[in-house]
Amino acid sequence: MIGAIPAAMTYYWRMKMPETGRYTAIVEGNAKQAAADMARVLDIEIIAEQDKLAEFKAANNYTLGSREFFDRHGRHLIGTMSCWFLLDIAFYSQNLTQKDIYPAMGLIDKDTAMNAIDEVFQTSRAMFVVALFGTFPGYWFTVFFIEKLGRHKIQLIGFFMMSFFMFIIGVKYDYLRDENKNLFALLYGLTFFFANFGPNSTTFVLPAELFPTRVRSTCHALSAAAGKAGAMVGAFGIQYYTLDGTTKKIKKAMMILAFTNLLGFFCSFLVTETKGRSLEEISGEDGRESELTATPNDRVS
């Protein structure tokens, strides 16, 4: 119930915020209100130019289901949806297999050696340790390096390293469990680190930057929905497959997840870098065709 407090505060503050200038101008067509909202937020005077806005809208008046959208952004949408889908298969499966991985690493006792309360406490403690040394640092690395390395490179690095570490865990699971629990914990923590210093951050950043204003939220929603479909595959596929906790099935599951991340690595080439570009330039709304939005025929010509 405590979680309702920050949600209510966020709702209140969001109601006090104006809509973004791009949405008010481009979607609602109200240049005057957009200029007033931006001037209030930025504390500078902005002149509304309704005529230029009309020209801008006329030059970019295509819908989500149009041929022009798919020529310009179809590849990007397939890329953001597939990458988010593949990430969530691996990421949520990784969380759901903790019941088998944590005892193997020695972070918690066997379930037969503790009662329900002890199991909840020890599992929560183990999750906190992994988050403290893997998940949180990965996010902060993204914060510090996303404008230096770029979104695309971080996503590629993350997918590749997750695949690499999961492959090692899958191949050497018996050895790591029986002979080297510290290395096991390190490798498992690194998969979480590179999930967050990687696609678990960039898969929701890229859809927010790649698409035109009037369909940006819809494309982001489609990408996020694909991610939740991937989470369902992890929950009802991988989780069900490893339900009995046998070593053979856990090893195979880790190998499947390694392959899933490798697919995510290759699907990442369907999207492109957005670092250092305005939203209008990325989407081609400013009238300048670039390698981001030009069709193959345009690039050839």
Tab-separated table of N, CA and C in Angstrom, residues 102 123-133 136:
chain	number	residue	atom	x	y	z
A	102	TYR	N	19.936	-19.413	-6.887
A	102	TYR	CA	20.432	-18.941	-5.596
A	102	TYR	C	20.921	-20.076	-4.696
A	123	THR	N	15.675	-15.248	0.291
A	123	THR	CA	15.556	-14.909	-1.127
A	123	THR	C	15.593	-13.403	-1.329
A	124	SER	N	14.908	-12.667	-0.461
A	124	SER	CA	14.923	-11.203	-0.555
A	124	SER	C	16.327	-10.663	-0.338
A	125	ARG	N	17.036	-11.234	0.627
A	125	ARG	CA	18.410	-10.805	0.895
A	125	ARG	C	19.316	-11.078	-0.306
A	126	ALA	N	19.154	-12.254	-0.914
A	126	ALA	CA	19.966	-12.596	-2.084
A	126	ALA	C	19.644	-11.676	-3.254
A	127	MET	N	18.368	-11.371	-3.455
A	127	MET	CA	17.971	-10.454	-4.528
A	127	MET	C	18.558	-9.069	-4.303
A	128	PHE	N	18.593	-8.642	-3.036
A	128	PHE	CA	19.166	-7.334	-2.715
A	128	PHE	C	20.660	-7.297	-3.032
A	129	VAL	N	21.361	-8.372	-2.704
A	129	VAL	CA	22.807	-8.433	-2.961
A	129	VAL	C	23.081	-8.372	-4.466
A	130	VAL	N	22.327	-9.163	-5.244
A	130	VAL	CA	22.513	-9.164	-6.700
A	130	VAL	C	22.179	-7.796	-7.288
A	131	ALA	N	21.101	-7.182	-6.793
A	131	ALA	CA	20.718	-5.854	-7.278
A	131	ALA	C	21.774	-4.812	-6.915
A	132	LEU	N	22.301	-4.900	-5.698
A	132	LEU	CA	23.271	-3.915	-5.219
A	132	LEU	C	24.557	-3.949	-6.032
A	133	PHE	N	25.019	-5.151	-6.377
A	133	PHE	CA	26.298	-5.270	-7.073
A	133	PHE	C	26.161	-5.501	-8.580
A	136	PHE	N	21.892	-2.219	-9.999
A	136	PHE	CA	22.051	-0.775	-9.777
A	136	PHE	C	23.281	-0.201	-10.473
